[in-house]
Short mmCIF file of N, CA and C in Angstrom, two decimals:
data_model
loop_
_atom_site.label_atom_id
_atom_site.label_comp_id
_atom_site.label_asym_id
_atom_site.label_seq_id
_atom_site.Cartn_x
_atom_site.Cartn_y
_atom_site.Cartn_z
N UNK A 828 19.62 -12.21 5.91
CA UNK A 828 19.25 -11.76 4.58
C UNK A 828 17.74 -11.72 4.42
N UNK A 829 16.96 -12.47 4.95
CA UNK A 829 15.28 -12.54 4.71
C UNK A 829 14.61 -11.68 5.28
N UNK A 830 15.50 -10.88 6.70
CA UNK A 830 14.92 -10.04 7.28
C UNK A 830 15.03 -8.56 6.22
N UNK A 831 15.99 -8.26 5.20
CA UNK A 831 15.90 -7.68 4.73
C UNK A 831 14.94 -7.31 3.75
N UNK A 832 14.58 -8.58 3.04
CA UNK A 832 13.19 -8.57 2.49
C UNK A 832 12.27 -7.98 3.04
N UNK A 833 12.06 -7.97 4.13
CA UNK A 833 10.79 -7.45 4.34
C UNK A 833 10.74 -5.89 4.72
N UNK A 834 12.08 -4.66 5.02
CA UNK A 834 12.30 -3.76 5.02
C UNK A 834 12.03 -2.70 4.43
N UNK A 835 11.56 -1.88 5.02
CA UNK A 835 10.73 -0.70 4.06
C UNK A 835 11.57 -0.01 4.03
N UNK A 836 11.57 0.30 2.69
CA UNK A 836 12.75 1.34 2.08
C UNK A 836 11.91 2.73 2.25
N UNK A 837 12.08 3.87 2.36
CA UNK A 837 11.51 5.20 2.56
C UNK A 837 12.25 5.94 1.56
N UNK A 838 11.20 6.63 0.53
CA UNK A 838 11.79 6.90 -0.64
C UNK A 838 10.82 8.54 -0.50
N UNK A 839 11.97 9.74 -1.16
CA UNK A 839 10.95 10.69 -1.26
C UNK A 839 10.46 10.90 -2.81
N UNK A 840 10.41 9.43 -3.63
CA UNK A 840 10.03 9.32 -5.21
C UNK A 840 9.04 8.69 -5.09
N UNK A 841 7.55 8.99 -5.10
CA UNK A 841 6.68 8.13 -5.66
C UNK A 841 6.82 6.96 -6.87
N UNK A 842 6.75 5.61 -6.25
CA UNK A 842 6.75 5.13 -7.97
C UNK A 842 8.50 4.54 -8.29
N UNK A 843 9.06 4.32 -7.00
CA UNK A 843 10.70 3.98 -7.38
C UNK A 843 10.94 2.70 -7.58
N UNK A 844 9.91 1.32 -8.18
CA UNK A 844 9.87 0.08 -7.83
C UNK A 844 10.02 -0.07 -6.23
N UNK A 845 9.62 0.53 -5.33
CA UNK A 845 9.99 0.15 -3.99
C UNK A 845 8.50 0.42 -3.36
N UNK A 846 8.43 -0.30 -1.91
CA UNK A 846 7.33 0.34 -0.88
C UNK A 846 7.94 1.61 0.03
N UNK A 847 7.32 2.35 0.19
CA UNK A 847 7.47 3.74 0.10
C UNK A 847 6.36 3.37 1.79
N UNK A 848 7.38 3.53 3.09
CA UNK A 848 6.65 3.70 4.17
C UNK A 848 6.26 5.14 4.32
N UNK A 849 4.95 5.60 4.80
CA UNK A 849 4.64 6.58 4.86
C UNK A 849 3.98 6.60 6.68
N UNK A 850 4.76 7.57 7.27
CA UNK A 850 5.15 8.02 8.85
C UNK A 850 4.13 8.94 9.34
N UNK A 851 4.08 10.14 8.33
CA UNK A 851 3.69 11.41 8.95
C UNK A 851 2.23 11.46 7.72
N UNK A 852 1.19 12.34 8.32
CA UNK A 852 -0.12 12.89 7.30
C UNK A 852 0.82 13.86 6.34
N UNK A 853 1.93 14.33 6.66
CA UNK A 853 2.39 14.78 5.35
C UNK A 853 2.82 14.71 4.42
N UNK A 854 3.58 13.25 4.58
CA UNK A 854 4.20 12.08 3.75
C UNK A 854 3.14 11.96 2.75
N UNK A 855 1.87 11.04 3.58
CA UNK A 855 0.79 10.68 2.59
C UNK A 855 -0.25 11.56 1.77
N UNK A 856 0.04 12.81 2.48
CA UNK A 856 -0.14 14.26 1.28
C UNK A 856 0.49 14.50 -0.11
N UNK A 857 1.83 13.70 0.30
CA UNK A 857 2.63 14.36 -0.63
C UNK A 857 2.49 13.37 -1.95
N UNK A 858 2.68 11.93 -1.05
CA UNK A 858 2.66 10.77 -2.22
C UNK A 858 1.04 10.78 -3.13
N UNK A 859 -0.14 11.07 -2.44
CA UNK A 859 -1.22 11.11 -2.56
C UNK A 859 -1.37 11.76 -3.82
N UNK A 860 -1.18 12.96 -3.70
CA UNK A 860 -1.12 14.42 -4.73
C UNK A 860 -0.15 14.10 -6.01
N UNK A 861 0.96 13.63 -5.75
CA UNK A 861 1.97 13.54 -6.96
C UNK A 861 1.39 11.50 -7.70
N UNK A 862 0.87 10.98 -6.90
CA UNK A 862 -0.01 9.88 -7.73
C UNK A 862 -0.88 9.70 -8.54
N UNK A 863 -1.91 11.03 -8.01
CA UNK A 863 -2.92 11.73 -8.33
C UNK A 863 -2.80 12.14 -9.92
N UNK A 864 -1.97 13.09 -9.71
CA UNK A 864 -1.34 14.33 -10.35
C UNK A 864 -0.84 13.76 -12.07
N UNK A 865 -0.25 11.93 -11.63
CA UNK A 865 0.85 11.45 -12.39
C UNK A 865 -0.35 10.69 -12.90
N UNK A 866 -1.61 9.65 -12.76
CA UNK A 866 -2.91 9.37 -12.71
C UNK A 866 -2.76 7.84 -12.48
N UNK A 867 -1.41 7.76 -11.93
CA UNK A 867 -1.31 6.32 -11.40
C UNK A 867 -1.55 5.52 -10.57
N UNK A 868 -1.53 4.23 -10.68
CA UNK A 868 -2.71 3.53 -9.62
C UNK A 868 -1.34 3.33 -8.36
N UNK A 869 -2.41 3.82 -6.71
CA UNK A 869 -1.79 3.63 -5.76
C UNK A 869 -1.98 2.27 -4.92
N UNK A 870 -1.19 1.33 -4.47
CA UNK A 870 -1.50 0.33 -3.92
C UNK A 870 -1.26 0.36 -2.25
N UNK A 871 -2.20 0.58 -1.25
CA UNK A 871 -1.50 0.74 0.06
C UNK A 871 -2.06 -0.48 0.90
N UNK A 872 -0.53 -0.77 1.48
CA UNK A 872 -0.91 -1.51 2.59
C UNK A 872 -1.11 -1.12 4.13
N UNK A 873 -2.46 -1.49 4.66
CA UNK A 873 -2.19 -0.92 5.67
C UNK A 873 -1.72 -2.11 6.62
N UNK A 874 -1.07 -1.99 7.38
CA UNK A 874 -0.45 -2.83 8.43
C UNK A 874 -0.28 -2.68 10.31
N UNK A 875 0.44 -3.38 10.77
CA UNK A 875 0.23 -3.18 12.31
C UNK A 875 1.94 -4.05 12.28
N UNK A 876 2.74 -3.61 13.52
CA UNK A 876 3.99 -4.37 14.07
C UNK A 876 3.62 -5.50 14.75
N UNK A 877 2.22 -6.05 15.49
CA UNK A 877 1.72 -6.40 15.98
C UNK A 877 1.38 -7.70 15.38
N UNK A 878 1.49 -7.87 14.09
CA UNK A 878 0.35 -8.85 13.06
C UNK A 878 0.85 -9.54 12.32
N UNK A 879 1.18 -10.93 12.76
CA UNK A 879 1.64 -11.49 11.92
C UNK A 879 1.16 -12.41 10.49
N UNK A 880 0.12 -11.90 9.93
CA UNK A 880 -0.14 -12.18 8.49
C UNK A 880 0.73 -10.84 7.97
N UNK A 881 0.52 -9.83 8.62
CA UNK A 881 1.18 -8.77 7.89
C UNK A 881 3.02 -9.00 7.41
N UNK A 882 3.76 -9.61 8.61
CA UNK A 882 5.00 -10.12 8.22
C UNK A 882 5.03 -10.57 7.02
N UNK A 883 4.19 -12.05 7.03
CA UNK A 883 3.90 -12.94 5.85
C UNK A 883 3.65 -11.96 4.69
N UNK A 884 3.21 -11.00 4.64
CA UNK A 884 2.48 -10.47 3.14
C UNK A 884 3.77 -9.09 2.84
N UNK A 885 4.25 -8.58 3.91
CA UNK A 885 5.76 -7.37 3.60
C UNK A 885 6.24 -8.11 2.60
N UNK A 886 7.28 -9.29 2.73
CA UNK A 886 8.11 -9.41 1.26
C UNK A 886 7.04 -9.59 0.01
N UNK A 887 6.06 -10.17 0.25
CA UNK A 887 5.50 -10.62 -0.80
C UNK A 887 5.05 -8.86 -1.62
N UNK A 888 4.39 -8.30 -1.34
CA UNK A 888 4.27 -6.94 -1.42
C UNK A 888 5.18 -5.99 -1.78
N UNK A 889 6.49 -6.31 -1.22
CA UNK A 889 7.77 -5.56 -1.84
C UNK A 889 7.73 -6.49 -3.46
N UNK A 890 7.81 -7.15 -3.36
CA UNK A 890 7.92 -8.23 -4.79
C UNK A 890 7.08 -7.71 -5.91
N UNK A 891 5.53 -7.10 -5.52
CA UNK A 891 5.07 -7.18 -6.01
C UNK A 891 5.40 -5.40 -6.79
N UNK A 892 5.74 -4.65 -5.77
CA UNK A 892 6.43 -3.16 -6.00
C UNK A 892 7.00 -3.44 -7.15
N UNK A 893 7.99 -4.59 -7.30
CA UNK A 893 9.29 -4.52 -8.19
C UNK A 893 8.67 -4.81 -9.04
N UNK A 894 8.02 -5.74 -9.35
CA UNK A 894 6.97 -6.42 -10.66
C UNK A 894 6.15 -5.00 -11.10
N UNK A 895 5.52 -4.71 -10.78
CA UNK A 895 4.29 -3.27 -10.73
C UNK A 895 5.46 -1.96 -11.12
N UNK A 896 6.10 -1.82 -11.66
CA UNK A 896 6.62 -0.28 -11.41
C UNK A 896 5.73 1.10 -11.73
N UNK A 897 4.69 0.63 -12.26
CA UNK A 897 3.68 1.49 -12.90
C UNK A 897 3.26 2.15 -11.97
N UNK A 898 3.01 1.56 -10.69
CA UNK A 898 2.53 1.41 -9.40
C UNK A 898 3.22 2.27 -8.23
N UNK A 899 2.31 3.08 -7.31
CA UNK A 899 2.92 3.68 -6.38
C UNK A 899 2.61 2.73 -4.53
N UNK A 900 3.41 2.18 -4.58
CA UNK A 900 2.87 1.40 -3.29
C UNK A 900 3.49 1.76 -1.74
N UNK A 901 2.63 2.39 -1.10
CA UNK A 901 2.37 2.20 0.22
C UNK A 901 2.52 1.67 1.51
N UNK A 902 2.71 1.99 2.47
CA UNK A 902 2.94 0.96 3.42
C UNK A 902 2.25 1.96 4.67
N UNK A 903 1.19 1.60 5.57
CA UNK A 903 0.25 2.36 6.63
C UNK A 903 0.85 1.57 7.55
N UNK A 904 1.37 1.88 8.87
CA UNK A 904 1.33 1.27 9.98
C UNK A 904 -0.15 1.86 10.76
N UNK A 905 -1.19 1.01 10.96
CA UNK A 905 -2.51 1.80 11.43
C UNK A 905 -2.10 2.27 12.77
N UNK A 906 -1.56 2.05 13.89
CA UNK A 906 -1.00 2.49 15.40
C UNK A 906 -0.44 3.85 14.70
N UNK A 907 0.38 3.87 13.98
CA UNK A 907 1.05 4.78 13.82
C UNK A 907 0.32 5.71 13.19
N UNK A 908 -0.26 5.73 12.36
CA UNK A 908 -1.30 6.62 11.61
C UNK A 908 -2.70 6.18 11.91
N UNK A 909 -3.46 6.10 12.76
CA UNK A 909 -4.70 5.96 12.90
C UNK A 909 -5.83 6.80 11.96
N UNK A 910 -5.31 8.17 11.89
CA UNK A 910 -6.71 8.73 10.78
C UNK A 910 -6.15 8.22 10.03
N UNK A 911 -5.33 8.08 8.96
CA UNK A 911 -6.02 7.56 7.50
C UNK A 911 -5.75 5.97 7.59
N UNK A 912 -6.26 5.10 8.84
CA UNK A 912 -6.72 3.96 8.81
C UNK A 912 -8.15 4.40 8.53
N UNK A 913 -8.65 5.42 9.93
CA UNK A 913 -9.97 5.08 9.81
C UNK A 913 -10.75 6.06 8.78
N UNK A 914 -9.97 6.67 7.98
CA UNK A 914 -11.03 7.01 6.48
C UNK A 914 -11.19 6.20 5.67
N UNK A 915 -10.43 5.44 5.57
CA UNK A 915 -10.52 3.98 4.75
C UNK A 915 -11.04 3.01 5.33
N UNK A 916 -11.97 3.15 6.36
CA UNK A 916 -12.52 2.01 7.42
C UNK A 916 -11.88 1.13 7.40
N UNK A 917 -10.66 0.87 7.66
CA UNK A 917 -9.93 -0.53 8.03
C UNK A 917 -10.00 -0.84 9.22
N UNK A 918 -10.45 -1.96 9.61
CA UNK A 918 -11.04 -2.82 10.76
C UNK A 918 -10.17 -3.87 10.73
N UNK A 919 -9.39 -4.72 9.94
CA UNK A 919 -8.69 -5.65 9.97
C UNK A 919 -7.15 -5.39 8.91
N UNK A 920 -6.37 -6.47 9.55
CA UNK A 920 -5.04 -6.05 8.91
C UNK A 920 -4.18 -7.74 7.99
N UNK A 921 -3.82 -7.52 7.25
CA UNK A 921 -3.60 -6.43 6.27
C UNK A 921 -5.01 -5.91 5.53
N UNK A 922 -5.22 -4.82 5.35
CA UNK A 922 -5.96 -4.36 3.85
C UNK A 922 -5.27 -3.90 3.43
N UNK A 923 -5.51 -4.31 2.15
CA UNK A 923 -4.53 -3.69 0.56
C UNK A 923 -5.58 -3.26 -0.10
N UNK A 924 -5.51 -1.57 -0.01
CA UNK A 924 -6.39 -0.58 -0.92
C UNK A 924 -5.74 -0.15 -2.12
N UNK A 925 -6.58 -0.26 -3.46
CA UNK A 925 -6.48 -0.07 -4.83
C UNK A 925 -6.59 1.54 -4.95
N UNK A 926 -6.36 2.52 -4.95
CA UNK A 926 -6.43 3.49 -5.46
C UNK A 926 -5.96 4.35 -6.67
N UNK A 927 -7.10 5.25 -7.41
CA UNK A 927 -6.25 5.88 -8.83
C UNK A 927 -7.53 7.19 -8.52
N UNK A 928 -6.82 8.31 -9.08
CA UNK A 928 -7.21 9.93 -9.03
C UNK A 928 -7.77 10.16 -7.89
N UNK A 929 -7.21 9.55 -7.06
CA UNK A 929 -8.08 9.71 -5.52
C UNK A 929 -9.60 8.86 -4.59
N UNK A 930 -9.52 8.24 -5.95
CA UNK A 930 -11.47 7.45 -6.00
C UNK A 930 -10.64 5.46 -5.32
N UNK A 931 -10.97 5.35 -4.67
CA UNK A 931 -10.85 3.66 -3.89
C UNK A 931 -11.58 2.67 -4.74
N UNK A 932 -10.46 1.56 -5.69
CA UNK A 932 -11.36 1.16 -6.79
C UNK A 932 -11.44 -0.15 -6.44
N UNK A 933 -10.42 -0.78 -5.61
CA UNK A 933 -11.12 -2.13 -4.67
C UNK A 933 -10.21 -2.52 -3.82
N UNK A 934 -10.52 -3.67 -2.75
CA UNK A 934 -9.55 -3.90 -1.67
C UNK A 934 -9.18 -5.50 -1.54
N UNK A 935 -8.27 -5.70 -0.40
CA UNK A 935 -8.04 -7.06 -0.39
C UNK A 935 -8.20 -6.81 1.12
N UNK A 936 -8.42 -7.97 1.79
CA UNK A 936 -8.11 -7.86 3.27
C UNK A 936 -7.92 -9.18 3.17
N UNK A 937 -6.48 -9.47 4.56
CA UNK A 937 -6.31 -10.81 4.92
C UNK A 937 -4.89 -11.07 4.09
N UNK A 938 -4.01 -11.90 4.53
CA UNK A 938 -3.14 -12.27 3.36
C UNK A 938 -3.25 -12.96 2.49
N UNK A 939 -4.27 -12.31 1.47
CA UNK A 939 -4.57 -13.14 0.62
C UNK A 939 -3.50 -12.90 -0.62
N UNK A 940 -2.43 -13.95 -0.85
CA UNK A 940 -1.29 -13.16 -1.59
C UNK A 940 -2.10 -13.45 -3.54
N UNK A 941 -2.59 -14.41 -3.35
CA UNK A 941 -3.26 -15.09 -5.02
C UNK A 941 -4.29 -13.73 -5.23
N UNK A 942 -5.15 -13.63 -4.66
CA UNK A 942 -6.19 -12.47 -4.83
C UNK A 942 -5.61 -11.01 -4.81
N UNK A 943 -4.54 -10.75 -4.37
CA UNK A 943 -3.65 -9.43 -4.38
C UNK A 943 -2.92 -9.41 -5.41
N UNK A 944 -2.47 -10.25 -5.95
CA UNK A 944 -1.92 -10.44 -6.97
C UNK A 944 -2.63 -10.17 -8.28
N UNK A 945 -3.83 -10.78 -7.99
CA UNK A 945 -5.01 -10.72 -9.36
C UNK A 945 -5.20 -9.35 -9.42
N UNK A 946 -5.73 -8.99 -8.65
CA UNK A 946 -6.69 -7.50 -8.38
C UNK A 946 -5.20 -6.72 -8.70
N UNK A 947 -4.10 -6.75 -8.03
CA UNK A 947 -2.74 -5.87 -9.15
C UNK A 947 -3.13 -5.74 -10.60
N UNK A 948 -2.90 -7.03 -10.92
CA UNK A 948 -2.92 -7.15 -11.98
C UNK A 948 -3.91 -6.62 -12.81
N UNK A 949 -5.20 -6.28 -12.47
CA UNK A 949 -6.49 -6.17 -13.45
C UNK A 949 -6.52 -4.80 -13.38
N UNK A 950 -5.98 -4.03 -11.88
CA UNK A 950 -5.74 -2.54 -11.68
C UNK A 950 -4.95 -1.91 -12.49
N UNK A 951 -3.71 -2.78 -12.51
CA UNK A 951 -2.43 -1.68 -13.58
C UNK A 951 -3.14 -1.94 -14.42
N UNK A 952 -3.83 -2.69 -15.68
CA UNK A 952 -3.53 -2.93 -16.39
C UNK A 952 -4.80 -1.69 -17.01
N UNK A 953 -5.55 -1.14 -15.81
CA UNK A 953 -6.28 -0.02 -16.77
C UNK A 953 -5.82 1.36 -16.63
#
């Protein structure tokens, strides 16, 4: 059952209370544009299979999807998508990027679950 927690659901709805893994540059076109579009704040995690803070921070992050519905959240495997790791200069994993109308309004790196939580919080709430 715990392994399920941490399972990325793949949704083609921006915004479904869920993390929304994104595979292909066209995926993150699509979610990008209709986030954009909707002027809601995007939360992405980028991640690695490799990393285990990243394990640690998946459920917590799905949790935070369900709490946030306002929220369009993300999930980057950087191996798997390398360019839009490195437009977002991510050098370490997890970073959790804040985004709204396309503009990067702040980040978290590390599993920092208390400070991801805050910075949610101060993001939806504008």
């Amino acid at each position: 059952m715990a392994a399920a927690a941490a399972t990325v659901t793949v949704s083609p709805v921006a915004g479904a209370a869920e993390v929304i893994g994104i595979h292909s540059l066209e995926a993150w076109t699509i979610q990008i544009e209709e986030a954009n579009a909707a002027k809601r704040l995007v939360v992405i995690d980028f991640t690695a299979s490799w990393c285990p803070p990243c394990r640690i921070m998946a459920p917590i992050f799905a949790d935070l999807a369900k709490k946030f519905p306002q929220a369009v959240f993300l999930k980057v495997d950087v191996d798997e998508l390398k360019p839009i790791a490195e437009q977002f200069s991510v050098e370490a994993m997890p970073t959790f990027l804040f985004m709204k109308e396309g503009d990067v309004k702040d980040r978290v790196v590390g599993a920092a679950k208390d400070e991801l939580s805050a910075k949610l919080g101060l993001h939806a709430a504008q």
